[in-house]
mmCIF file of N, CA and C in Angstrom:
data_model
loop_
_atom_site.group_PDB
_atom_site.id
_atom_site.type_symbol
_atom_site.label_atom_id
_atom_site.label_comp_id
_atom_site.label_asym_id
_atom_site.label_seq_id
_atom_site.Cartn_x
_atom_site.Cartn_y
_atom_site.Cartn_z
ATOM 1 N N UNK J 291 306.913 63.642 197.363
ATOM 2 C CA UNK J 291 307.420 62.794 198.434
ATOM 3 C C UNK J 291 306.560 61.539 198.542
ATOM 4 N N UNK J 292 307.205 60.400 198.671
ATOM 5 C CA UNK J 292 306.475 59.143 198.797
ATOM 6 C C UNK J 292 305.837 59.039 200.177
ATOM 7 N N UNK J 293 304.606 58.540 200.182
ATOM 8 C CA UNK J 293 303.924 58.269 201.448
ATOM 9 C C UNK J 293 304.405 56.931 201.983
ATOM 10 N N UNK J 294 304.620 56.875 203.260
ATOM 11 C CA UNK J 294 305.025 55.620 203.877
ATOM 12 C C UNK J 294 303.810 54.986 204.539
ATOM 13 N N UNK J 295 303.809 53.680 204.503
ATOM 14 C CA UNK J 295 302.690 52.933 205.077
ATOM 15 C C UNK J 295 303.250 51.763 205.884
ATOM 16 N N UNK J 296 302.685 51.537 207.048
ATOM 17 C CA UNK J 296 303.107 50.428 207.897
ATOM 18 C C UNK J 296 301.871 49.633 208.282
ATOM 19 N N UNK J 297 301.966 48.332 208.147
ATOM 20 C CA UNK J 297 300.896 47.450 208.605
ATOM 21 C C UNK J 297 301.331 46.871 209.944
ATOM 22 N N UNK J 298 300.576 47.170 210.985
ATOM 23 C CA UNK J 298 300.873 46.642 212.318
ATOM 24 C C UNK J 298 299.722 45.736 212.717
ATOM 25 N N UNK J 299 300.045 44.482 212.940
ATOM 26 C CA UNK J 299 299.033 43.522 213.379
ATOM 27 C C UNK J 299 299.328 43.193 214.834
ATOM 28 N N UNK J 300 298.382 43.464 215.694
ATOM 29 C CA UNK J 300 298.562 43.168 217.117
ATOM 30 C C UNK J 300 297.738 41.935 217.468
ATOM 31 N N UNK J 301 298.350 40.772 217.269
ATOM 32 C CA UNK J 301 297.677 39.499 217.554
ATOM 33 C C UNK J 301 297.213 39.428 219.001
ATOM 34 N N UNK J 302 296.012 38.925 219.164
ATOM 35 C CA UNK J 302 295.502 38.654 220.503
ATOM 36 C C UNK J 302 294.971 39.860 221.241
ATOM 37 N N UNK J 303 294.941 41.005 220.598
ATOM 38 C CA UNK J 303 294.439 42.205 221.274
ATOM 39 C C UNK J 303 293.125 42.601 220.627
ATOM 40 N N UNK J 304 292.034 42.315 221.322
ATOM 41 C CA UNK J 304 290.720 42.700 220.832
ATOM 42 C C UNK J 304 290.410 44.127 221.242
ATOM 43 N N UNK J 305 289.607 44.810 220.463
ATOM 44 C CA UNK J 305 289.254 46.191 220.774
ATOM 45 C C UNK J 305 288.001 46.211 221.628
ATOM 46 N N UNK J 306 288.110 46.833 222.785
ATOM 47 C CA UNK J 306 286.983 46.974 223.702
ATOM 48 C C UNK J 306 287.313 48.121 224.637
ATOM 49 N N UNK J 307 286.512 49.178 224.609
ATOM 50 C CA UNK J 307 286.797 50.337 225.454
ATOM 51 C C UNK J 307 286.569 50.058 226.937
ATOM 52 N N UNK J 308 285.795 49.032 227.247
ATOM 53 C CA UNK J 308 285.534 48.684 228.640
ATOM 54 C C UNK J 308 286.789 48.037 229.222
ATOM 55 N N UNK J 309 287.396 48.688 230.210
ATOM 56 C CA UNK J 309 288.648 48.167 230.761
ATOM 57 C C UNK J 309 288.436 47.234 231.946
ATOM 58 N N UNK J 310 287.197 47.027 232.369
ATOM 59 C CA UNK J 310 286.939 46.212 233.558
ATOM 60 C C UNK J 310 287.573 44.820 233.449
ATOM 61 N N UNK J 311 287.395 44.148 232.325
ATOM 62 C CA UNK J 311 287.959 42.813 232.140
ATOM 63 C C UNK J 311 288.921 42.778 230.958
ATOM 64 N N UNK J 312 289.534 43.911 230.652
ATOM 65 C CA UNK J 312 290.390 44.017 229.479
ATOM 66 C C UNK J 312 291.755 44.559 229.900
ATOM 67 N N UNK J 313 292.706 43.658 230.104
ATOM 68 C CA UNK J 313 294.035 44.048 230.583
ATOM 69 C C UNK J 313 294.711 45.033 229.633
ATOM 70 N N UNK J 314 294.545 44.839 228.342
ATOM 71 C CA UNK J 314 295.190 45.729 227.375
ATOM 72 C C UNK J 314 294.638 47.146 227.491
ATOM 73 N N UNK J 315 293.332 47.284 227.580
ATOM 74 C CA UNK J 315 292.720 48.612 227.683
ATOM 75 C C UNK J 315 293.075 49.276 229.011
ATOM 76 N N UNK J 316 293.209 48.499 230.074
ATOM 77 C CA UNK J 316 293.525 49.042 231.397
ATOM 78 C C UNK J 316 295.002 49.437 231.519
ATOM 79 N N UNK J 317 295.862 48.865 230.691
ATOM 80 C CA UNK J 317 297.307 49.114 230.780
ATOM 81 C C UNK J 317 297.666 50.531 230.346
ATOM 82 N N UNK J 318 298.772 51.022 230.880
ATOM 83 C CA UNK J 318 299.321 52.307 230.438
ATOM 84 C C UNK J 318 300.186 52.008 229.211
ATOM 85 N N UNK J 319 299.835 52.618 228.101
ATOM 86 C CA UNK J 319 300.538 52.367 226.836
ATOM 87 C C UNK J 319 300.556 53.649 226.008
ATOM 88 N N UNK J 320 301.297 54.656 226.460
ATOM 89 C CA UNK J 320 301.263 55.971 225.805
ATOM 90 C C UNK J 320 301.641 55.950 224.323
ATOM 91 N N UNK J 321 302.622 55.169 223.939
ATOM 92 C CA UNK J 321 303.036 55.141 222.522
ATOM 93 C C UNK J 321 301.923 54.597 221.641
ATOM 94 N N UNK J 322 301.326 53.524 222.074
ATOM 95 C CA UNK J 322 300.237 52.908 221.314
ATOM 96 C C UNK J 322 299.055 53.873 221.214
ATOM 97 N N UNK J 323 298.696 54.493 222.336
ATOM 98 C CA UNK J 323 297.556 55.427 222.348
ATOM 99 C C UNK J 323 297.822 56.638 221.463
ATOM 100 N N UNK J 324 299.058 57.122 221.453
ATOM 101 C CA UNK J 324 299.418 58.257 220.595
ATOM 102 C C UNK J 324 299.255 57.874 219.120
ATOM 103 N N UNK J 325 299.779 56.706 218.757
ATOM 104 C CA UNK J 325 299.629 56.237 217.378
ATOM 105 C C UNK J 325 298.154 56.105 216.999
ATOM 106 N N UNK J 326 297.377 55.534 217.893
ATOM 107 C CA UNK J 326 295.962 55.291 217.622
ATOM 108 C C UNK J 326 295.202 56.601 217.410
ATOM 109 N N UNK J 327 295.601 57.656 218.121
ATOM 110 C CA UNK J 327 294.924 58.957 218.004
ATOM 111 C C UNK J 327 295.407 59.762 216.797
ATOM 112 N N UNK J 328 296.700 59.688 216.478
ATOM 113 C CA UNK J 328 297.286 60.597 215.496
ATOM 114 C C UNK J 328 297.467 60.017 214.091
ATOM 115 N N UNK J 329 297.461 58.714 213.979
ATOM 116 C CA UNK J 329 297.757 58.085 212.692
ATOM 117 C C UNK J 329 296.501 57.394 212.163
ATOM 118 N N UNK J 330 296.209 57.530 210.868
ATOM 119 C CA UNK J 330 295.049 56.813 210.326
ATOM 120 C C UNK J 330 295.163 55.316 210.632
ATOM 121 N N UNK J 331 294.069 54.745 211.063
ATOM 122 C CA UNK J 331 294.079 53.327 211.429
ATOM 123 C C UNK J 331 292.709 52.733 211.184
ATOM 124 N N UNK J 332 292.645 51.454 211.309
ATOM 125 C CA UNK J 332 291.388 50.755 211.051
ATOM 126 C C UNK J 332 291.295 49.537 211.950
ATOM 127 N N UNK J 333 290.086 49.193 212.328
ATOM 128 C CA UNK J 333 289.833 47.965 213.072
ATOM 129 C C UNK J 333 289.237 46.952 212.103
ATOM 130 N N UNK J 334 289.608 45.709 212.259
ATOM 131 C CA UNK J 334 289.102 44.646 211.401
ATOM 132 C C UNK J 334 288.229 43.700 212.205
ATOM 133 N N UNK J 335 287.193 43.206 211.579
ATOM 134 C CA UNK J 335 286.395 42.153 212.210
ATOM 135 C C UNK J 335 287.196 40.863 212.095
ATOM 136 N N UNK J 336 287.321 40.154 213.198
ATOM 137 C CA UNK J 336 288.221 38.995 213.218
ATOM 138 C C UNK J 336 287.544 37.712 213.677
ATOM 139 N N UNK J 337 286.235 37.675 213.569
ATOM 140 C CA UNK J 337 285.531 36.457 213.973
ATOM 141 C C UNK J 337 284.323 36.244 213.067
ATOM 142 N N UNK J 338 283.726 35.088 213.201
ATOM 143 C CA UNK J 338 282.493 34.790 212.485
ATOM 144 C C UNK J 338 282.602 34.861 210.974
ATOM 145 N N UNK J 339 281.509 35.255 210.361
ATOM 146 C CA UNK J 339 281.401 35.271 208.898
ATOM 147 C C UNK J 339 282.430 36.174 208.223
ATOM 148 N N UNK J 340 282.902 37.199 208.941
ATOM 149 C CA UNK J 340 283.871 38.143 208.363
ATOM 150 C C UNK J 340 285.188 37.474 207.981
ATOM 151 N N UNK J 341 285.497 36.333 208.620
ATOM 152 C CA UNK J 341 286.748 35.627 208.321
ATOM 153 C C UNK J 341 286.512 34.178 207.903
ATOM 154 N N UNK J 342 285.286 33.873 207.475
ATOM 155 C CA UNK J 342 284.998 32.539 206.958
ATOM 156 C C UNK J 342 284.710 31.496 208.015
ATOM 157 N N UNK J 343 284.267 31.942 209.182
ATOM 158 C CA UNK J 343 283.891 31.035 210.268
ATOM 159 C C UNK J 343 282.387 31.130 210.509
ATOM 160 N N UNK J 344 281.809 30.179 211.241
ATOM 161 C CA UNK J 344 280.385 30.299 211.574
ATOM 162 C C UNK J 344 280.132 31.549 212.424
ATOM 163 N N UNK J 345 278.934 32.062 212.360
ATOM 164 C CA UNK J 345 278.543 33.234 213.146
ATOM 165 C C UNK J 345 278.890 33.013 214.614
ATOM 166 N N UNK J 346 279.454 34.012 215.255
ATOM 167 C CA UNK J 346 279.816 34.022 216.681
ATOM 168 C C UNK J 346 281.001 33.110 217.026
ATOM 169 N N UNK J 347 281.664 32.532 216.029
ATOM 170 C CA UNK J 347 282.846 31.696 216.281
ATOM 171 C C UNK J 347 284.076 32.588 216.302
ATOM 172 N N UNK J 348 284.859 32.501 217.370
ATOM 173 C CA UNK J 348 286.050 33.351 217.464
ATOM 174 C C UNK J 348 287.094 32.932 216.437
ATOM 175 N N UNK J 349 287.851 33.905 215.992
ATOM 176 C CA UNK J 349 288.936 33.638 215.067
ATOM 177 C C UNK J 349 290.223 33.345 215.822
ATOM 178 N N UNK J 350 291.310 33.185 215.085
ATOM 179 C CA UNK J 350 292.625 33.001 215.695
ATOM 180 C C UNK J 350 293.669 33.602 214.753
ATOM 181 N N UNK J 351 294.921 33.543 215.141
ATOM 182 C CA UNK J 351 295.983 34.163 214.332
ATOM 183 C C UNK J 351 296.023 33.632 212.909
ATOM 184 N N UNK J 352 295.950 32.326 212.765
ATOM 185 C CA UNK J 352 296.026 31.719 211.432
ATOM 186 C C UNK J 352 294.909 32.238 210.530
ATOM 187 N N UNK J 353 293.695 32.251 211.048
ATOM 188 C CA UNK J 353 292.536 32.720 210.284
ATOM 189 C C UNK J 353 292.721 34.182 209.894
ATOM 190 N N UNK J 354 293.114 34.999 210.849
ATOM 191 C CA UNK J 354 293.301 36.423 210.591
ATOM 192 C C UNK J 354 294.378 36.703 209.560
ATOM 193 N N UNK J 355 295.505 36.030 209.696
ATOM 194 C CA UNK J 355 296.608 36.257 208.759
ATOM 195 C C UNK J 355 296.248 35.811 207.345
ATOM 196 N N UNK J 356 295.523 34.714 207.221
ATOM 197 C CA UNK J 356 295.125 34.252 205.880
ATOM 198 C C UNK J 356 294.193 35.262 205.221
ATOM 199 N N UNK J 357 293.252 35.816 205.974
ATOM 200 C CA UNK J 357 292.318 36.794 205.393
ATOM 201 C C UNK J 357 293.021 38.103 205.054
ATOM 202 N N UNK J 358 293.889 38.567 205.943
ATOM 203 C CA UNK J 358 294.621 39.804 205.671
ATOM 204 C C UNK J 358 295.546 39.608 204.467
ATOM 205 N N UNK J 359 296.255 38.501 204.445
ATOM 206 C CA UNK J 359 297.205 38.229 203.363
ATOM 207 C C UNK J 359 296.548 38.065 202.010
ATOM 208 N N UNK J 360 295.351 37.503 201.989
ATOM 209 C CA UNK J 360 294.676 37.270 200.707
ATOM 210 C C UNK J 360 293.763 38.428 200.319
ATOM 211 N N UNK J 361 293.383 39.226 201.293
ATOM 212 C CA UNK J 361 292.488 40.346 201.018
ATOM 213 C C UNK J 361 291.049 39.933 200.765
ATOM 214 N N UNK J 362 290.686 38.743 201.203
ATOM 215 C CA UNK J 362 289.316 38.268 201.001
ATOM 216 C C UNK J 362 288.958 37.275 202.101
ATOM 217 N N UNK J 363 287.696 36.906 202.153
ATOM 218 C CA UNK J 363 287.246 35.899 203.108
ATOM 219 C C UNK J 363 287.663 34.523 202.593
ATOM 220 N N UNK J 364 288.306 33.760 203.441
ATOM 221 C CA UNK J 364 288.665 32.378 203.108
ATOM 222 C C UNK J 364 287.856 31.481 204.034
ATOM 223 N N UNK J 365 286.965 30.699 203.444
ATOM 224 C CA UNK J 365 286.142 29.828 204.275
ATOM 225 C C UNK J 365 287.022 28.765 204.921
ATOM 226 N N UNK J 366 286.971 28.740 206.232
ATOM 227 C CA UNK J 366 287.829 27.872 207.021
ATOM 228 C C UNK J 366 287.334 26.427 206.991
ATOM 229 N N UNK J 367 288.220 25.509 207.363
ATOM 230 C CA UNK J 367 287.870 24.088 207.364
ATOM 231 C C UNK J 367 286.620 23.812 208.186
ATOM 232 N N UNK J 368 286.450 24.510 209.288
ATOM 233 C CA UNK J 368 285.268 24.318 210.129
ATOM 234 C C UNK J 368 283.990 24.498 209.315
ATOM 235 N N UNK J 369 283.916 25.560 208.542
ATOM 236 C CA UNK J 369 282.740 25.843 207.712
ATOM 237 C C UNK J 369 282.632 24.835 206.571
ATOM 238 N N UNK J 370 283.745 24.533 205.944
ATOM 239 C CA UNK J 370 283.744 23.599 204.810
ATOM 240 C C UNK J 370 283.295 22.208 205.249
ATOM 241 N N UNK J 371 283.761 21.758 206.419
ATOM 242 C CA UNK J 371 283.352 20.446 206.923
ATOM 243 C C UNK J 371 281.888 20.470 207.339
ATOM 244 N N UNK J 372 281.453 21.552 207.991
ATOM 245 C CA UNK J 372 280.028 21.676 208.361
ATOM 246 C C UNK J 372 279.139 21.541 207.126
ATOM 247 N N UNK J 373 279.516 22.241 206.054
ATOM 248 C CA UNK J 373 278.728 22.181 204.811
ATOM 249 C C UNK J 373 278.752 20.775 204.216
ATOM 250 N N UNK J 374 279.917 20.128 204.255
ATOM 251 C CA UNK J 374 280.039 18.771 203.710
ATOM 252 C C UNK J 374 279.175 17.783 204.496
ATOM 253 N N UNK J 375 279.030 18.012 205.784
ATOM 254 C CA UNK J 375 278.162 17.155 206.604
ATOM 255 C C UNK J 375 276.699 17.434 206.262
ATOM 256 N N UNK J 376 276.340 18.718 206.195
ATOM 257 C CA UNK J 376 274.949 19.118 205.921
ATOM 258 C C UNK J 376 274.444 18.589 204.581
ATOM 259 N N UNK J 377 275.253 18.717 203.545
ATOM 260 C CA UNK J 377 274.782 18.315 202.209
ATOM 261 C C UNK J 377 275.175 16.874 201.849
ATOM 262 N N UNK J 378 275.612 16.106 202.847
ATOM 263 C CA UNK J 378 275.952 14.673 202.693
ATOM 264 C C UNK J 378 277.188 14.441 201.818
ATOM 265 N N UNK J 379 277.916 15.495 201.518
ATOM 266 C CA UNK J 379 279.125 15.376 200.704
ATOM 267 C C UNK J 379 280.189 14.538 201.426
ATOM 268 N N UNK J 380 280.307 14.701 202.744
ATOM 269 C CA UNK J 380 281.284 13.922 203.509
ATOM 270 C C UNK J 380 280.944 12.440 203.452
ATOM 271 N N UNK J 381 279.678 12.142 203.669
ATOM 272 C CA UNK J 381 279.202 10.755 203.654
ATOM 273 C C UNK J 381 279.461 10.085 202.303
ATOM 274 N N UNK J 382 279.364 10.855 201.228
ATOM 275 C CA UNK J 382 279.528 10.316 199.872
ATOM 276 C C UNK J 382 280.971 10.399 199.370
ATOM 277 N N UNK J 383 281.865 10.931 200.188
ATOM 278 C CA UNK J 383 283.255 11.099 199.778
ATOM 279 C C UNK J 383 283.841 9.761 199.334
ATOM 280 N N UNK J 384 284.350 9.739 198.120
ATOM 281 C CA UNK J 384 284.840 8.497 197.505
ATOM 282 C C UNK J 384 285.961 7.848 198.318
ATOM 283 N N UNK J 385 286.914 8.641 198.767
ATOM 284 C CA UNK J 385 288.031 8.088 199.542
ATOM 285 C C UNK J 385 287.562 7.534 200.884
ATOM 286 N N UNK J 386 286.644 8.235 201.535
ATOM 287 C CA UNK J 386 286.108 7.746 202.806
ATOM 288 C C UNK J 386 285.341 6.449 202.587
ATOM 289 N N UNK J 387 284.555 6.383 201.523
ATOM 290 C CA UNK J 387 283.789 5.168 201.226
ATOM 291 C C UNK J 387 284.712 3.978 200.959
ATOM 292 N N UNK J 388 285.792 4.206 200.213
ATOM 293 C CA UNK J 388 286.765 3.135 199.950
ATOM 294 C C UNK J 388 287.403 2.652 201.250
ATOM 295 N N UNK J 389 287.760 3.587 202.102
ATOM 296 C CA UNK J 389 288.378 3.252 203.382
ATOM 297 C C UNK J 389 287.431 2.435 204.254
ATOM 298 N N UNK J 390 286.183 2.887 204.361
ATOM 299 C CA UNK J 390 285.212 2.193 205.209
ATOM 300 C C UNK J 390 284.855 0.819 204.650
ATOM 301 N N UNK J 391 284.900 0.663 203.336
ATOM 302 C CA UNK J 391 284.627 -0.643 202.722
ATOM 303 C C UNK J 391 285.770 -1.620 203.000
ATOM 304 N N UNK J 392 286.977 -1.100 203.049
ATOM 305 C CA UNK J 392 288.156 -1.943 203.249
ATOM 306 C C UNK J 392 288.398 -2.273 204.729
ATOM 307 N N UNK J 393 288.139 -1.317 205.595
ATOM 308 C CA UNK J 393 288.439 -1.476 207.026
ATOM 309 C C UNK J 393 287.141 -1.589 207.816
ATOM 310 N N UNK J 394 286.833 -2.764 208.275
ATOM 311 C CA UNK J 394 285.573 -2.950 209.009
ATOM 312 C C UNK J 394 285.649 -2.393 210.429
ATOM 313 N N UNK J 395 286.850 -2.399 211.005
ATOM 314 C CA UNK J 395 287.042 -1.795 212.326
ATOM 315 C C UNK J 395 287.641 -0.409 212.134
ATOM 316 N N UNK J 396 287.022 0.584 212.752
ATOM 317 C CA UNK J 396 287.485 1.962 212.604
ATOM 318 C C UNK J 396 287.785 2.534 213.989
ATOM 319 N N UNK J 397 288.989 3.045 214.155
ATOM 320 C CA UNK J 397 289.384 3.719 215.389
ATOM 321 C C UNK J 397 289.363 5.220 215.102
ATOM 322 N N UNK J 398 288.534 5.940 215.827
ATOM 323 C CA UNK J 398 288.455 7.393 215.640
ATOM 324 C C UNK J 398 289.116 8.047 216.845
ATOM 325 N N UNK J 399 290.170 8.786 216.571
ATOM 326 C CA UNK J 399 290.932 9.444 217.632
ATOM 327 C C UNK J 399 290.989 10.930 217.308
ATOM 328 N N UNK J 400 290.742 11.753 218.301
ATOM 329 C CA UNK J 400 290.835 13.188 218.082
ATOM 330 C C UNK J 400 290.303 13.957 219.263
ATOM 331 N N UNK J 401 290.339 15.249 219.148
ATOM 332 C CA UNK J 401 289.800 16.109 220.193
ATOM 333 C C UNK J 401 288.285 16.133 220.088
ATOM 334 N N UNK J 402 287.623 16.224 221.235
ATOM 335 C CA UNK J 402 286.159 16.284 221.255
ATOM 336 C C UNK J 402 285.766 17.531 222.028
ATOM 337 N N UNK J 403 285.336 18.536 221.310
ATOM 338 C CA UNK J 403 285.007 19.817 221.924
ATOM 339 C C UNK J 403 284.123 20.602 220.969
ATOM 340 N N UNK J 404 283.362 21.520 221.513
ATOM 341 C CA UNK J 404 282.571 22.406 220.651
ATOM 342 C C UNK J 404 283.282 23.745 220.456
ATOM 343 N N UNK J 405 284.563 23.795 220.806
ATOM 344 C CA UNK J 405 285.333 25.038 220.708
ATOM 345 C C UNK J 405 285.491 25.557 219.294
ATOM 346 N N UNK J 406 285.619 24.667 218.326
ATOM 347 C CA UNK J 406 285.684 25.074 216.932
ATOM 348 C C UNK J 406 287.043 25.524 216.442
ATOM 349 N N UNK J 407 288.017 25.665 217.322
ATOM 350 C CA UNK J 407 289.334 26.111 216.875
ATOM 351 C C UNK J 407 290.145 24.921 216.360
ATOM 352 N N UNK J 408 290.256 23.867 217.167
ATOM 353 C CA UNK J 408 291.022 22.685 216.771
ATOM 354 C C UNK J 408 290.150 21.451 216.608
ATOM 355 N N UNK J 409 288.909 21.543 217.001
ATOM 356 C CA UNK J 409 288.000 20.399 216.882
ATOM 357 C C UNK J 409 286.562 20.888 216.971
ATOM 358 N N UNK J 410 285.657 20.007 216.548
ATOM 359 C CA UNK J 410 284.230 20.305 216.673
ATOM 360 C C UNK J 410 283.506 18.995 216.927
ATOM 361 N N UNK J 411 282.758 18.955 218.005
ATOM 362 C CA UNK J 411 282.085 17.713 218.394
ATOM 363 C C UNK J 411 281.136 17.198 217.316
ATOM 364 N N UNK J 412 280.529 18.085 216.562
ATOM 365 C CA UNK J 412 279.595 17.655 215.518
ATOM 366 C C UNK J 412 280.314 16.888 214.402
ATOM 367 N N UNK J 413 281.578 17.201 214.164
ATOM 368 C CA UNK J 413 282.357 16.479 213.154
ATOM 369 C C UNK J 413 282.629 15.056 213.638
ATOM 370 N N UNK J 414 282.969 14.931 214.891
ATOM 371 C CA UNK J 414 283.225 13.619 215.492
ATOM 372 C C UNK J 414 281.958 12.769 215.421
ATOM 373 N N UNK J 415 280.825 13.378 215.816
ATOM 374 C CA UNK J 415 279.535 12.659 215.788
ATOM 375 C C UNK J 415 279.172 12.240 214.363
ATOM 376 N N UNK J 416 279.414 13.111 213.402
ATOM 377 C CA UNK J 416 279.098 12.797 212.003
ATOM 378 C C UNK J 416 279.902 11.588 211.528
ATOM 379 N N UNK J 417 281.170 11.540 211.899
ATOM 380 C CA UNK J 417 281.995 10.390 211.510
ATOM 381 C C UNK J 417 281.473 9.108 212.152
ATOM 382 N N UNK J 418 281.055 9.183 213.410
ATOM 383 C CA UNK J 418 280.482 8.013 214.084
ATOM 384 C C UNK J 418 279.229 7.536 213.354
ATOM 385 N N UNK J 419 278.368 8.487 212.981
ATOM 386 C CA UNK J 419 277.121 8.150 212.279
ATOM 387 C C UNK J 419 277.400 7.534 210.905
ATOM 388 N N UNK J 420 278.358 8.083 210.187
ATOM 389 C CA UNK J 420 278.705 7.555 208.862
ATOM 390 C C UNK J 420 279.233 6.127 208.993
ATOM 391 N N UNK J 421 280.087 5.906 209.969
ATOM 392 C CA UNK J 421 280.636 4.558 210.186
ATOM 393 C C UNK J 421 279.529 3.580 210.562
ATOM 394 N N UNK J 422 278.637 3.994 211.446
ATOM 395 C CA UNK J 422 277.530 3.126 211.867
ATOM 396 C C UNK J 422 276.638 2.785 210.675
ATOM 397 N N UNK J 423 276.361 3.779 209.844
ATOM 398 C CA UNK J 423 275.524 3.589 208.655
ATOM 399 C C UNK J 423 276.152 2.578 207.690
ATOM 400 N N UNK J 424 277.485 2.565 207.652
ATOM 401 C CA UNK J 424 278.213 1.647 206.773
ATOM 402 C C UNK J 424 278.453 0.284 207.413
ATOM 403 N N UNK J 425 278.019 0.121 208.653
ATOM 404 C CA UNK J 425 278.185 -1.160 209.334
ATOM 405 C C UNK J 425 279.577 -1.409 209.880
ATOM 406 N N UNK J 426 280.343 -0.350 210.057
ATOM 407 C CA UNK J 426 281.686 -0.496 210.610
ATOM 408 C C UNK J 426 281.630 -0.609 212.131
ATOM 409 N N UNK J 427 282.569 -1.346 212.690
ATOM 410 C CA UNK J 427 282.724 -1.433 214.137
ATOM 411 C C UNK J 427 283.607 -0.246 214.532
ATOM 412 N N UNK J 428 283.108 0.590 215.434
ATOM 413 C CA UNK J 428 283.800 1.837 215.749
ATOM 414 C C UNK J 428 284.370 1.802 217.161
ATOM 415 N N UNK J 429 285.606 2.245 217.270
ATOM 416 C CA UNK J 429 286.266 2.426 218.560
ATOM 417 C C UNK J 429 286.626 3.903 218.654
ATOM 418 N N UNK J 430 286.075 4.577 219.643
ATOM 419 C CA UNK J 430 286.343 6.012 219.771
ATOM 420 C C UNK J 430 286.886 6.320 221.150
#
């Protein structure tokens, strides 16, 4: 007889036995609890280095689905950009250098936050520093 297997991904539900501030754990959910007790299951790490993000950085659906779908850690743009800033790769980027040489006035528009999901303040600051170093007039 063939074994059946089902992959159930419950987006947005973190595992925490403490129900004080956890609506999901406090809720009555007999079907879910029965499955969790009777069927082989596994918990996945969904933040930080386990999914290609900086340590202690929360993940999101996109990050989780990419790692599950590929079966490996995929370093996210946040990490890739951080590394490019650290090793001066961003500053030396040929396309960025061509752009800054051609356009003396630079308007930088974007989100400014340390949240890391849709923006990172250090990336914004790095772009300001690169523009200043190149002598560009910056409007942010």
